[in-house]
Amino acid sequence: MASRRPTIHDVARQAGVSHQTVSRVINEKEGVLAETRTRIKAIIAEMGFQPNAIARSMSKGQTHTLACIAPNLTDYTFASVIEGAENEARQRGYFLLSSSAVTPEATRDLVAELVGHRRVDGLVVINPYADERYRYIPDNFPVVFVGACSRKDCIESVSLDDEMVAYEATRHLLLLGHRVLAMVTGPMREDCSQDRSKGFRRALAEAGLRPDLGLIVEGDWSASSGQDAFFHLLEQGQSPQAVFAQNDRMAMGVIRAARQAGLRVPENLSVIGVDDMPLASYFEPPLTTMHQDMQQLGQEAARLLLSKLQDPSFRHSHVKFPAQLVIRQSTMSQKGGERHS
Amino acid sequence: MASRRPTIHDVARQAGVSHQTVSRVINEKEGVLAETRTRIKAIIAEMGFQPNAIARSMSKGQTHTLACIAPNLTDYTFASVIEGAENEARQRGYFLLSSSAVTPEATRDLVAELVGHRRVDGLVVINPYADERYRYIPDNFPVVFVGACSRKDCIESVSLDDEMVAYEATRHLLLLGHRVLAMVTGPMREDCSQDRSKGFRRALAEAGLRPDLGLIVEGDWSASSGQDAFFHLLEQGQSPQAVFAQNDRMAMGVIRAARQAGLRVPENLSVIGVDDMPLASYFEPPLTTMHQDMQQLGQEAARLLLSKLQDPSFRHSHVKFPAQLVIRQSTMSQKGGERHS
DNA sequence: ATGAAAGCGCTAACAA
DNA sequence: TTGTTAGCGCTTTCAT
């Protein structure tokens, strides 16, 4: 078996120089004769020496590791953010440690280990305001939030322009001639749901329509909550011409409920979602939705975090990304709508 | 601003003991007077001392970090494995670093950094045989494969019992009275596709049927490849009564193609998939499929890896998990099938 | 241009 | 039971 891995000292001995000179070489620093440098490089290659990252972290006081905390790792939206952040981090020589923290308490413990034990240099936190988890995020540590951020004075954030996204989705419905619009929201304690609701209302107001509170139902992002929401609407005697679901899963639920109630989508009901989740185009009918590039959000989050690490005086910023309307087949123009009015 | 974080020495000084005694306390080791112990603990709490994980790694020679390498982080299957592994790892005091490596070369570089620089203690590699990536996985380092493993002599693996899963899916179709069965496979260079094909053939053979090669088409796991596959079948003049798609996405594609060809599912064609992906029950029709618990696979992979780390003489094993048939509405019995024969 | 010494914060081995 | 002495493998500072 290969004896223990070579260290900087082994290389130094072999080259007949001090370990310090070797250190200078591996760090590409000035002050080494070109000749010495190449000789040492050859020996490094020959011995298969690779610097120990832990030892490096030890003396430099930084780990070159970032962590991403998400409610879970499987949700496509979160996974995309993580993937984007991981790519960006690695490209810049950092690793990304991703962890799921289901509850605020789990978040607290996770942060305690990650930050308290100095395992990472910075944190990307996804959806910190979905519950009380943001409380446990220290603000004297490099952090970037993905999703809305209330602590705008001290923490960076990257998010979708939720108000605008909802506005555009609603406009699409309006332009199709629908006048009786329903909305299924996410949990209203989340800023995201609030902002999307605002966008919906703004579009309605601009079209001279008043939002009917009876046509707004709160869901929890799940498909079944969308289904329940639409049934609830029906039970209340409502009969919307179109529904804006604040995410695709709930849109799926709405479509299923509509079908079960004997309604055809889009002939009798237009439905639009947000996310453009995988296979949205394979649903029946293919879902019209707002496409968002969460990977890009993750990438930007990591980029921001790394800038902050390199320059602590980095001015904080709050980046908002747009989304694109993807028209498929779950929406169509209101039959005989506008022209009679 | 808080001056620099307290170290073991600060605590020692404050307590009037040596740093070693403090070390004994934080590591819950014998040989410290109960009294001294409680006093030190109080001081630790008071000063808010938390041991530096890096320094610990430095002297112990281990990082308490595992890495998981996957083709990507967003595929639901991979993400589930990662989530399962992360949960298990964290429960046992380890962190999980997840990275995507798209190509074999990317895998090589990633492994070089992760293993070469001693950043992690062990590796979980997902689908190493999907391409040549397994070549770059060292076998003198603690590794567990998720998915098939050919190097059975040196590397642990955790996988689905692909042969059995396919056998059961096919049996379901057979029991429904279908006699003309088609199959859409994953890329045949992957062991997984091979094994699932074997299971399909075994079920057919047992039923006294000979697999018709013209009814077997290779896909690439994507929905569109499933769609193409079914169109291909149709163009070849084939008219299967049922299709076994080796994953749900391709099953979706098959269903769409069938519908476009004027066939109704399941009335004219039964379709079964594998995975039970999210929203499989919200597809139209709700998909009959083999449910697999990938999170459990990930958990087991981490468990195995950690056992190996703690006991290097750990006997290697190859764990295979079953899957459960979930009957929904994309399959139904062959009309007038069996009883006439 | 190079080397020697000190130290990052901890654990391990040995002494007292 | 407790303290002392050495490292772990590297970087930084200061000499030479």
Short mmCIF file of N, CA, C and O in Angstrom, two decimals, chain B residues 105-215:
data_model
loop_
_atom_site.label_atom_id
_atom_site.label_comp_id
_atom_site.label_asym_id
_atom_site.label_seq_id
_atom_site.Cartn_x
_atom_site.Cartn_y
_atom_site.Cartn_z
N GLU B 105 -15.44 13.37 -17.14
CA GLU B 105 -14.30 14.25 -16.85
C GLU B 105 -14.59 15.13 -15.63
O GLU B 105 -13.73 15.34 -14.78
N ALA B 106 -15.81 15.64 -15.59
CA ALA B 106 -16.19 16.47 -14.45
C ALA B 106 -16.10 15.63 -13.18
O ALA B 106 -15.70 16.11 -12.12
N THR B 107 -16.48 14.37 -13.31
CA THR B 107 -16.41 13.47 -12.16
C THR B 107 -14.97 13.31 -11.71
O THR B 107 -14.66 13.37 -10.51
N ARG B 108 -14.10 13.13 -12.68
CA ARG B 108 -12.69 12.97 -12.35
C ARG B 108 -12.16 14.18 -11.58
O ARG B 108 -11.54 14.04 -10.52
N ASP B 109 -12.45 15.37 -12.08
CA ASP B 109 -11.98 16.58 -11.42
C ASP B 109 -12.56 16.72 -10.02
O ASP B 109 -11.87 17.11 -9.08
N LEU B 110 -13.83 16.44 -9.94
CA LEU B 110 -14.51 16.55 -8.65
C LEU B 110 -13.88 15.61 -7.63
O LEU B 110 -13.58 16.00 -6.50
N VAL B 111 -13.68 14.39 -8.04
CA VAL B 111 -13.08 13.40 -7.14
C VAL B 111 -11.68 13.84 -6.74
O VAL B 111 -11.28 13.71 -5.58
N ALA B 112 -10.96 14.39 -7.69
CA ALA B 112 -9.61 14.84 -7.39
C ALA B 112 -9.62 15.87 -6.27
O ALA B 112 -8.83 15.81 -5.34
N GLU B 113 -10.55 16.79 -6.35
CA GLU B 113 -10.62 17.82 -5.32
C GLU B 113 -11.12 17.29 -4.00
O GLU B 113 -10.57 17.57 -2.94
N LEU B 114 -12.18 16.53 -4.09
CA LEU B 114 -12.82 16.02 -2.88
C LEU B 114 -11.93 15.04 -2.13
O LEU B 114 -11.70 15.17 -0.93
N VAL B 115 -11.44 14.08 -2.85
CA VAL B 115 -10.63 13.03 -2.23
C VAL B 115 -9.17 13.46 -2.12
O VAL B 115 -8.56 13.33 -1.08
N GLY B 116 -8.63 13.99 -3.22
CA GLY B 116 -7.24 14.39 -3.24
C GLY B 116 -6.91 15.41 -2.17
O GLY B 116 -5.91 15.30 -1.48
N HIS B 117 -7.78 16.37 -2.01
CA HIS B 117 -7.51 17.41 -1.03
C HIS B 117 -8.07 17.05 0.35
O HIS B 117 -8.11 17.90 1.22
N ARG B 118 -8.50 15.85 0.48
CA ARG B 118 -8.98 15.37 1.78
C ARG B 118 -10.12 16.21 2.34
O ARG B 118 -10.12 16.55 3.51
N ARG B 119 -11.02 16.54 1.48
CA ARG B 119 -12.12 17.35 1.97
C ARG B 119 -13.20 16.51 2.61
O ARG B 119 -14.02 17.00 3.38
N VAL B 120 -13.30 15.27 2.19
CA VAL B 120 -14.36 14.40 2.71
C VAL B 120 -13.81 13.05 3.14
O VAL B 120 -12.74 12.64 2.72
N ASP B 121 -14.60 12.38 3.97
CA ASP B 121 -14.17 11.08 4.48
C ASP B 121 -14.69 9.93 3.62
O ASP B 121 -14.17 8.82 3.67
N GLY B 122 -15.73 10.21 2.86
CA GLY B 122 -16.32 9.13 2.07
C GLY B 122 -17.19 9.68 0.96
O GLY B 122 -17.54 10.87 0.96
N LEU B 123 -17.54 8.82 0.03
CA LEU B 123 -18.27 9.23 -1.16
C LEU B 123 -19.50 8.36 -1.42
O LEU B 123 -19.43 7.14 -1.30
N VAL B 124 -20.60 9.02 -1.78
CA VAL B 124 -21.76 8.28 -2.27
C VAL B 124 -21.85 8.67 -3.74
O VAL B 124 -21.91 9.87 -4.05
N VAL B 125 -21.81 7.72 -4.62
CA VAL B 125 -21.85 8.04 -6.04
C VAL B 125 -23.12 7.46 -6.66
O VAL B 125 -23.35 6.25 -6.61
N ILE B 126 -23.92 8.34 -7.22
CA ILE B 126 -25.18 7.91 -7.83
C ILE B 126 -24.98 7.58 -9.30
O ILE B 126 -24.38 8.36 -10.04
N ASN B 127 -25.48 6.44 -9.70
CA ASN B 127 -25.42 6.02 -11.11
C ASN B 127 -24.04 6.07 -11.76
O ASN B 127 -23.88 6.65 -12.84
N PRO B 128 -23.08 5.45 -11.16
CA PRO B 128 -21.71 5.51 -11.70
C PRO B 128 -21.56 4.80 -13.04
O PRO B 128 -20.60 5.05 -13.76
N TYR B 129 -22.51 3.97 -13.36
CA TYR B 129 -22.37 3.22 -14.61
C TYR B 129 -23.21 3.78 -15.74
O TYR B 129 -23.33 3.17 -16.78
N ALA B 130 -23.80 4.97 -15.51
CA ALA B 130 -24.61 5.55 -16.57
C ALA B 130 -23.68 5.91 -17.73
O ALA B 130 -24.06 5.91 -18.88
N ASP B 131 -22.44 6.21 -17.39
CA ASP B 131 -21.44 6.43 -18.42
C ASP B 131 -20.13 5.89 -17.86
O ASP B 131 -20.14 4.96 -17.07
N GLU B 132 -19.05 6.51 -18.22
CA GLU B 132 -17.77 5.97 -17.78
C GLU B 132 -17.31 6.55 -16.44
O GLU B 132 -16.15 6.40 -16.07
N ARG B 133 -18.19 7.20 -15.74
CA ARG B 133 -17.73 7.90 -14.54
C ARG B 133 -17.15 6.97 -13.48
O ARG B 133 -16.31 7.38 -12.69
N TYR B 134 -17.62 5.77 -13.45
CA TYR B 134 -17.12 4.86 -12.42
C TYR B 134 -15.61 4.66 -12.51
O TYR B 134 -14.96 4.32 -11.53
N ARG B 135 -15.07 4.90 -13.68
CA ARG B 135 -13.63 4.72 -13.85
C ARG B 135 -12.83 5.63 -12.94
O ARG B 135 -11.69 5.33 -12.58
N TYR B 136 -13.41 6.76 -12.64
CA TYR B 136 -12.66 7.75 -11.88
C TYR B 136 -12.89 7.68 -10.38
O TYR B 136 -12.46 8.54 -9.63
N ILE B 137 -13.60 6.65 -9.98
CA ILE B 137 -13.85 6.50 -8.56
C ILE B 137 -12.78 5.57 -7.98
O ILE B 137 -12.67 4.42 -8.40
N PRO B 138 -11.99 6.07 -7.07
CA PRO B 138 -10.92 5.25 -6.49
C PRO B 138 -11.52 4.11 -5.67
O PRO B 138 -12.59 4.26 -5.08
N ASP B 139 -10.87 2.98 -5.65
CA ASP B 139 -11.43 1.91 -4.84
C ASP B 139 -10.63 1.67 -3.55
O ASP B 139 -10.84 0.72 -2.84
N ASN B 140 -9.72 2.59 -3.29
CA ASN B 140 -9.01 2.51 -2.02
C ASN B 140 -9.48 3.63 -1.11
O ASN B 140 -8.77 4.11 -0.26
N PHE B 141 -10.70 4.06 -1.36
CA PHE B 141 -11.28 5.14 -0.59
C PHE B 141 -12.72 4.71 -0.28
O PHE B 141 -13.33 4.04 -1.11
N PRO B 142 -13.23 5.05 0.89
CA PRO B 142 -14.59 4.62 1.23
C PRO B 142 -15.64 5.16 0.26
O PRO B 142 -15.85 6.37 0.19
N VAL B 143 -16.26 4.26 -0.46
CA VAL B 143 -17.26 4.65 -1.45
C VAL B 143 -18.46 3.72 -1.40
O VAL B 143 -18.32 2.53 -1.15
N VAL B 144 -19.63 4.28 -1.63
CA VAL B 144 -20.82 3.46 -1.80
C VAL B 144 -21.49 3.92 -3.08
O VAL B 144 -21.66 5.12 -3.31
N PHE B 145 -21.84 2.96 -3.91
CA PHE B 145 -22.53 3.29 -5.16
C PHE B 145 -24.04 3.19 -4.94
O PHE B 145 -24.50 2.31 -4.22
N VAL B 146 -24.77 4.06 -5.59
CA VAL B 146 -26.21 3.92 -5.59
C VAL B 146 -26.55 3.61 -7.04
O VAL B 146 -26.25 4.39 -7.93
N GLY B 147 -27.16 2.46 -7.23
CA GLY B 147 -27.38 1.98 -8.59
C GLY B 147 -26.45 0.80 -8.78
O GLY B 147 -25.65 0.49 -7.90
N ALA B 148 -26.56 0.16 -9.89
CA ALA B 148 -25.79 -1.05 -10.14
C ALA B 148 -24.29 -0.86 -9.93
O ALA B 148 -23.77 0.23 -10.04
N CYS B 149 -23.63 -1.95 -9.60
CA CYS B 149 -22.20 -1.92 -9.33
C CYS B 149 -21.52 -3.17 -9.88
O CYS B 149 -21.90 -4.28 -9.53
N SER B 150 -20.57 -2.98 -10.74
CA SER B 150 -19.89 -4.15 -11.29
C SER B 150 -18.68 -4.55 -10.45
O SER B 150 -18.33 -5.71 -10.36
N ARG B 151 -18.06 -3.56 -9.80
CA ARG B 151 -16.88 -3.87 -9.01
C ARG B 151 -17.30 -4.45 -7.66
O ARG B 151 -17.04 -3.88 -6.61
N LYS B 152 -17.95 -5.56 -7.73
CA LYS B 152 -18.58 -6.10 -6.54
C LYS B 152 -17.60 -6.55 -5.46
O LYS B 152 -17.96 -6.77 -4.31
N ASP B 153 -16.36 -6.69 -5.85
CA ASP B 153 -15.38 -7.18 -4.89
C ASP B 153 -14.89 -6.10 -3.94
O ASP B 153 -14.42 -6.38 -2.85
N CYS B 154 -15.00 -4.84 -4.36
CA CYS B 154 -14.40 -3.82 -3.53
C CYS B 154 -15.32 -2.68 -3.13
O CYS B 154 -15.01 -1.91 -2.23
N ILE B 155 -16.45 -2.56 -3.78
CA ILE B 155 -17.28 -1.40 -3.50
C ILE B 155 -18.70 -1.77 -3.09
O ILE B 155 -19.34 -2.62 -3.71
N GLU B 156 -19.17 -1.09 -2.06
CA GLU B 156 -20.53 -1.33 -1.60
C GLU B 156 -21.51 -0.78 -2.63
O GLU B 156 -21.18 0.14 -3.36
N SER B 157 -22.71 -1.29 -2.62
CA SER B 157 -23.72 -0.67 -3.46
C SER B 157 -25.10 -0.85 -2.88
O SER B 157 -25.37 -1.78 -2.12
N VAL B 158 -25.95 0.08 -3.25
CA VAL B 158 -27.34 0.06 -2.83
C VAL B 158 -28.12 0.31 -4.10
O VAL B 158 -27.83 1.26 -4.82
N SER B 159 -29.08 -0.53 -4.38
CA SER B 159 -29.85 -0.27 -5.59
C SER B 159 -31.24 -0.86 -5.49
O SER B 159 -31.57 -1.59 -4.55
N LEU B 160 -32.01 -0.50 -6.48
CA LEU B 160 -33.33 -1.08 -6.59
C LEU B 160 -33.13 -2.48 -7.15
O LEU B 160 -32.17 -2.72 -7.89
N ASP B 161 -34.04 -3.39 -6.83
CA ASP B 161 -33.96 -4.71 -7.44
C ASP B 161 -34.62 -4.60 -8.81
O ASP B 161 -35.77 -4.98 -9.00
N ASP B 162 -33.86 -4.05 -9.74
CA ASP B 162 -34.43 -3.70 -11.05
C ASP B 162 -35.09 -4.87 -11.78
O ASP B 162 -36.13 -4.72 -12.40
N GLU B 163 -34.44 -6.01 -11.69
CA GLU B 163 -34.99 -7.17 -12.39
C GLU B 163 -36.38 -7.47 -11.84
O GLU B 163 -37.35 -7.64 -12.57
N MET B 164 -36.46 -7.49 -10.52
CA MET B 164 -37.72 -7.82 -9.86
C MET B 164 -38.79 -6.77 -10.10
O MET B 164 -39.96 -7.09 -10.32
N VAL B 165 -38.39 -5.52 -10.06
CA VAL B 165 -39.33 -4.43 -10.27
C VAL B 165 -39.98 -4.57 -11.66
O VAL B 165 -41.20 -4.46 -11.80
N ALA B 166 -39.14 -4.83 -12.65
CA ALA B 166 -39.65 -4.97 -14.01
C ALA B 166 -40.53 -6.21 -14.12
O ALA B 166 -41.57 -6.21 -14.78
N TYR B 167 -40.10 -7.27 -13.46
CA TYR B 167 -40.87 -8.51 -13.48
C TYR B 167 -42.27 -8.26 -12.94
O TYR B 167 -43.27 -8.66 -13.54
N GLU B 168 -42.34 -7.55 -11.83
CA GLU B 168 -43.64 -7.30 -11.21
C GLU B 168 -44.52 -6.38 -12.05
O GLU B 168 -45.73 -6.58 -12.14
N ALA B 169 -43.91 -5.39 -12.64
CA ALA B 169 -44.67 -4.48 -13.50
C ALA B 169 -45.25 -5.27 -14.67
O ALA B 169 -46.43 -5.13 -15.01
N THR B 170 -44.42 -6.12 -15.25
CA THR B 170 -44.86 -6.91 -16.39
C THR B 170 -45.96 -7.90 -15.99
O THR B 170 -46.94 -8.09 -16.71
N ARG B 171 -45.77 -8.51 -14.82
CA ARG B 171 -46.77 -9.44 -14.30
C ARG B 171 -48.12 -8.74 -14.19
O ARG B 171 -49.16 -9.32 -14.52
N HIS B 172 -48.10 -7.50 -13.72
CA HIS B 172 -49.35 -6.76 -13.58
C HIS B 172 -50.06 -6.66 -14.93
O HIS B 172 -51.26 -6.93 -15.03
N LEU B 173 -49.28 -6.35 -15.96
CA LEU B 173 -49.85 -6.24 -17.30
C LEU B 173 -50.40 -7.59 -17.76
O LEU B 173 -51.51 -7.68 -18.32
N LEU B 174 -49.65 -8.62 -17.49
CA LEU B 174 -50.03 -9.97 -17.90
C LEU B 174 -51.31 -10.42 -17.20
O LEU B 174 -52.23 -10.98 -17.81
N LEU B 175 -51.37 -10.16 -15.91
CA LEU B 175 -52.54 -10.57 -15.12
C LEU B 175 -53.80 -9.85 -15.58
O LEU B 175 -54.90 -10.32 -15.35
N LEU B 176 -53.59 -8.69 -16.20
CA LEU B 176 -54.73 -7.94 -16.71
C LEU B 176 -55.23 -8.55 -18.02
O LEU B 176 -56.20 -8.10 -18.60
N GLY B 177 -54.50 -9.57 -18.48
CA GLY B 177 -54.93 -10.25 -19.69
C GLY B 177 -54.26 -9.79 -20.97
O GLY B 177 -54.56 -10.27 -22.05
N HIS B 178 -53.32 -8.87 -20.84
CA HIS B 178 -52.64 -8.40 -22.05
C HIS B 178 -51.66 -9.47 -22.51
O HIS B 178 -51.03 -10.14 -21.70
N ARG B 179 -51.57 -9.61 -23.81
CA ARG B 179 -50.68 -10.63 -24.37
C ARG B 179 -49.64 -10.03 -25.33
O ARG B 179 -48.62 -10.63 -25.62
N VAL B 180 -49.94 -8.86 -25.83
CA VAL B 180 -49.00 -8.22 -26.75
C VAL B 180 -48.38 -7.03 -26.01
O VAL B 180 -48.96 -5.95 -25.94
N LEU B 181 -47.22 -7.29 -25.44
CA LEU B 181 -46.59 -6.27 -24.59
C LEU B 181 -45.40 -5.61 -25.25
O LEU B 181 -44.53 -6.29 -25.80
N ALA B 182 -45.37 -4.31 -25.16
CA ALA B 182 -44.20 -3.57 -25.67
C ALA B 182 -43.42 -3.05 -24.46
O ALA B 182 -43.95 -2.98 -23.35
N MET B 183 -42.17 -2.71 -24.72
CA MET B 183 -41.36 -2.13 -23.64
C MET B 183 -40.55 -0.97 -24.18
O MET B 183 -39.99 -1.04 -25.28
N VAL B 184 -40.49 0.09 -23.40
CA VAL B 184 -39.60 1.20 -23.74
C VAL B 184 -38.52 1.20 -22.66
O VAL B 184 -38.82 1.34 -21.47
N THR B 185 -37.30 0.99 -23.08
CA THR B 185 -36.19 0.87 -22.12
C THR B 185 -35.42 2.17 -21.95
O THR B 185 -35.57 3.09 -22.75
N GLY B 186 -34.59 2.20 -20.93
CA GLY B 186 -33.65 3.29 -20.78
C GLY B 186 -32.48 2.96 -21.69
O GLY B 186 -32.52 1.97 -22.42
N PRO B 187 -31.44 3.79 -21.68
CA PRO B 187 -30.26 3.51 -22.51
C PRO B 187 -29.70 2.13 -22.16
O PRO B 187 -29.48 1.84 -21.00
N MET B 188 -29.50 1.29 -23.16
CA MET B 188 -29.10 -0.08 -22.89
C MET B 188 -27.68 -0.22 -22.37
O MET B 188 -27.27 -1.30 -21.94
N ARG B 189 -26.90 0.85 -22.39
CA ARG B 189 -25.57 0.72 -21.81
C ARG B 189 -25.64 0.75 -20.29
O ARG B 189 -24.68 0.42 -19.60
N GLU B 190 -26.79 1.14 -19.76
CA GLU B 190 -26.92 1.17 -18.30
C GLU B 190 -27.41 -0.17 -17.77
O GLU B 190 -28.37 -0.75 -18.28
N ASP B 191 -26.76 -0.64 -16.74
CA ASP B 191 -27.14 -1.91 -16.12
C ASP B 191 -28.60 -1.91 -15.73
O ASP B 191 -29.31 -2.91 -15.87
N CYS B 192 -29.03 -0.77 -15.27
CA CYS B 192 -30.41 -0.65 -14.83
C CYS B 192 -31.38 -1.03 -15.93
O CYS B 192 -32.32 -1.80 -15.72
N SER B 193 -31.14 -0.51 -17.12
CA SER B 193 -32.02 -0.83 -18.25
C SER B 193 -31.93 -2.31 -18.59
O SER B 193 -32.93 -2.97 -18.91
N GLN B 194 -30.73 -2.82 -18.54
CA GLN B 194 -30.50 -4.24 -18.84
C GLN B 194 -31.30 -5.11 -17.88
O GLN B 194 -31.99 -6.04 -18.28
N ASP B 195 -31.17 -4.79 -16.59
CA ASP B 195 -31.84 -5.60 -15.58
C ASP B 195 -33.36 -5.53 -15.71
O ASP B 195 -34.05 -6.53 -15.57
N ARG B 196 -33.85 -4.32 -16.00
CA ARG B 196 -35.30 -4.20 -16.13
C ARG B 196 -35.77 -4.98 -17.36
O ARG B 196 -36.85 -5.55 -17.37
N SER B 197 -34.94 -5.00 -18.37
CA SER B 197 -35.32 -5.75 -19.57
C SER B 197 -35.36 -7.24 -19.26
O SER B 197 -36.24 -7.96 -19.72
N LYS B 198 -34.41 -7.67 -18.46
CA LYS B 198 -34.39 -9.08 -18.06
C LYS B 198 -35.66 -9.47 -17.34
O LYS B 198 -36.26 -10.51 -17.60
N GLY B 199 -36.07 -8.62 -16.40
CA GLY B 199 -37.27 -8.90 -15.63
C GLY B 199 -38.49 -8.99 -16.54
O GLY B 199 -39.36 -9.85 -16.36
N PHE B 200 -38.53 -8.12 -17.50
CA PHE B 200 -39.63 -8.11 -18.47
C PHE B 200 -39.67 -9.44 -19.21
O PHE B 200 -40.71 -10.10 -19.30
N ARG B 201 -38.50 -9.84 -19.70
CA ARG B 201 -38.43 -11.09 -20.46
C ARG B 201 -38.77 -12.31 -19.62
O ARG B 201 -39.44 -13.22 -20.07
N ARG B 202 -38.32 -12.29 -18.38
CA ARG B 202 -38.61 -13.43 -17.52
C ARG B 202 -40.11 -13.58 -17.31
O ARG B 202 -40.66 -14.68 -17.39
N ALA B 203 -40.79 -12.45 -17.05
CA ALA B 203 -42.24 -12.52 -16.84
C ALA B 203 -42.93 -13.06 -18.10
O ALA B 203 -43.84 -13.89 -18.02
N LEU B 204 -42.47 -12.60 -19.24
CA LEU B 204 -43.07 -13.05 -20.50
C LEU B 204 -42.85 -14.55 -20.67
O LEU B 204 -43.78 -15.30 -20.99
N ALA B 205 -41.62 -14.96 -20.44
CA ALA B 205 -41.27 -16.37 -20.61
C ALA B 205 -42.14 -17.24 -19.70
O ALA B 205 -42.69 -18.26 -20.14
N GLU B 206 -42.29 -16.81 -18.47
CA GLU B 206 -43.10 -17.58 -17.53
C GLU B 206 -44.53 -17.72 -18.00
O GLU B 206 -45.21 -18.68 -17.68
N ALA B 207 -44.99 -16.71 -18.72
CA ALA B 207 -46.37 -16.73 -19.20
C ALA B 207 -46.46 -17.45 -20.55
O ALA B 207 -47.50 -17.45 -21.19
N GLY B 208 -45.36 -18.03 -20.94
CA GLY B 208 -45.35 -18.78 -22.19
C GLY B 208 -45.30 -17.89 -23.42
O GLY B 208 -45.64 -18.31 -24.53
N LEU B 209 -44.89 -16.64 -23.20
CA LEU B 209 -44.82 -15.71 -24.34
C LEU B 209 -43.36 -15.49 -24.73
O LEU B 209 -42.47 -15.51 -23.89
N ARG B 210 -43.13 -15.27 -26.02
CA ARG B 210 -41.77 -14.96 -26.44
C ARG B 210 -41.69 -13.48 -26.70
O ARG B 210 -42.56 -12.93 -27.39
N PRO B 211 -40.69 -12.81 -26.15
CA PRO B 211 -40.59 -11.37 -26.37
C PRO B 211 -40.34 -11.08 -27.85
O PRO B 211 -39.48 -11.70 -28.47
N ASP B 212 -41.13 -10.18 -28.37
CA ASP B 212 -40.97 -9.80 -29.77
C ASP B 212 -40.03 -8.60 -29.81
O ASP B 212 -40.35 -7.53 -29.30
N LEU B 213 -38.86 -8.76 -30.41
CA LEU B 213 -37.88 -7.69 -30.43
C LEU B 213 -38.42 -6.42 -31.08
O LEU B 213 -38.01 -5.32 -30.76
N GLY B 214 -39.35 -6.60 -31.97
CA GLY B 214 -39.94 -5.44 -32.63
C GLY B 214 -40.76 -4.59 -31.69
O GLY B 214 -41.12 -3.46 -31.99
N LEU B 215 -41.06 -5.15 -30.53
CA LEU B 215 -41.88 -4.42 -29.56
C LEU B 215 -41.04 -3.78 -28.46
O LEU B 215 -41.56 -3.27 -27.48
#
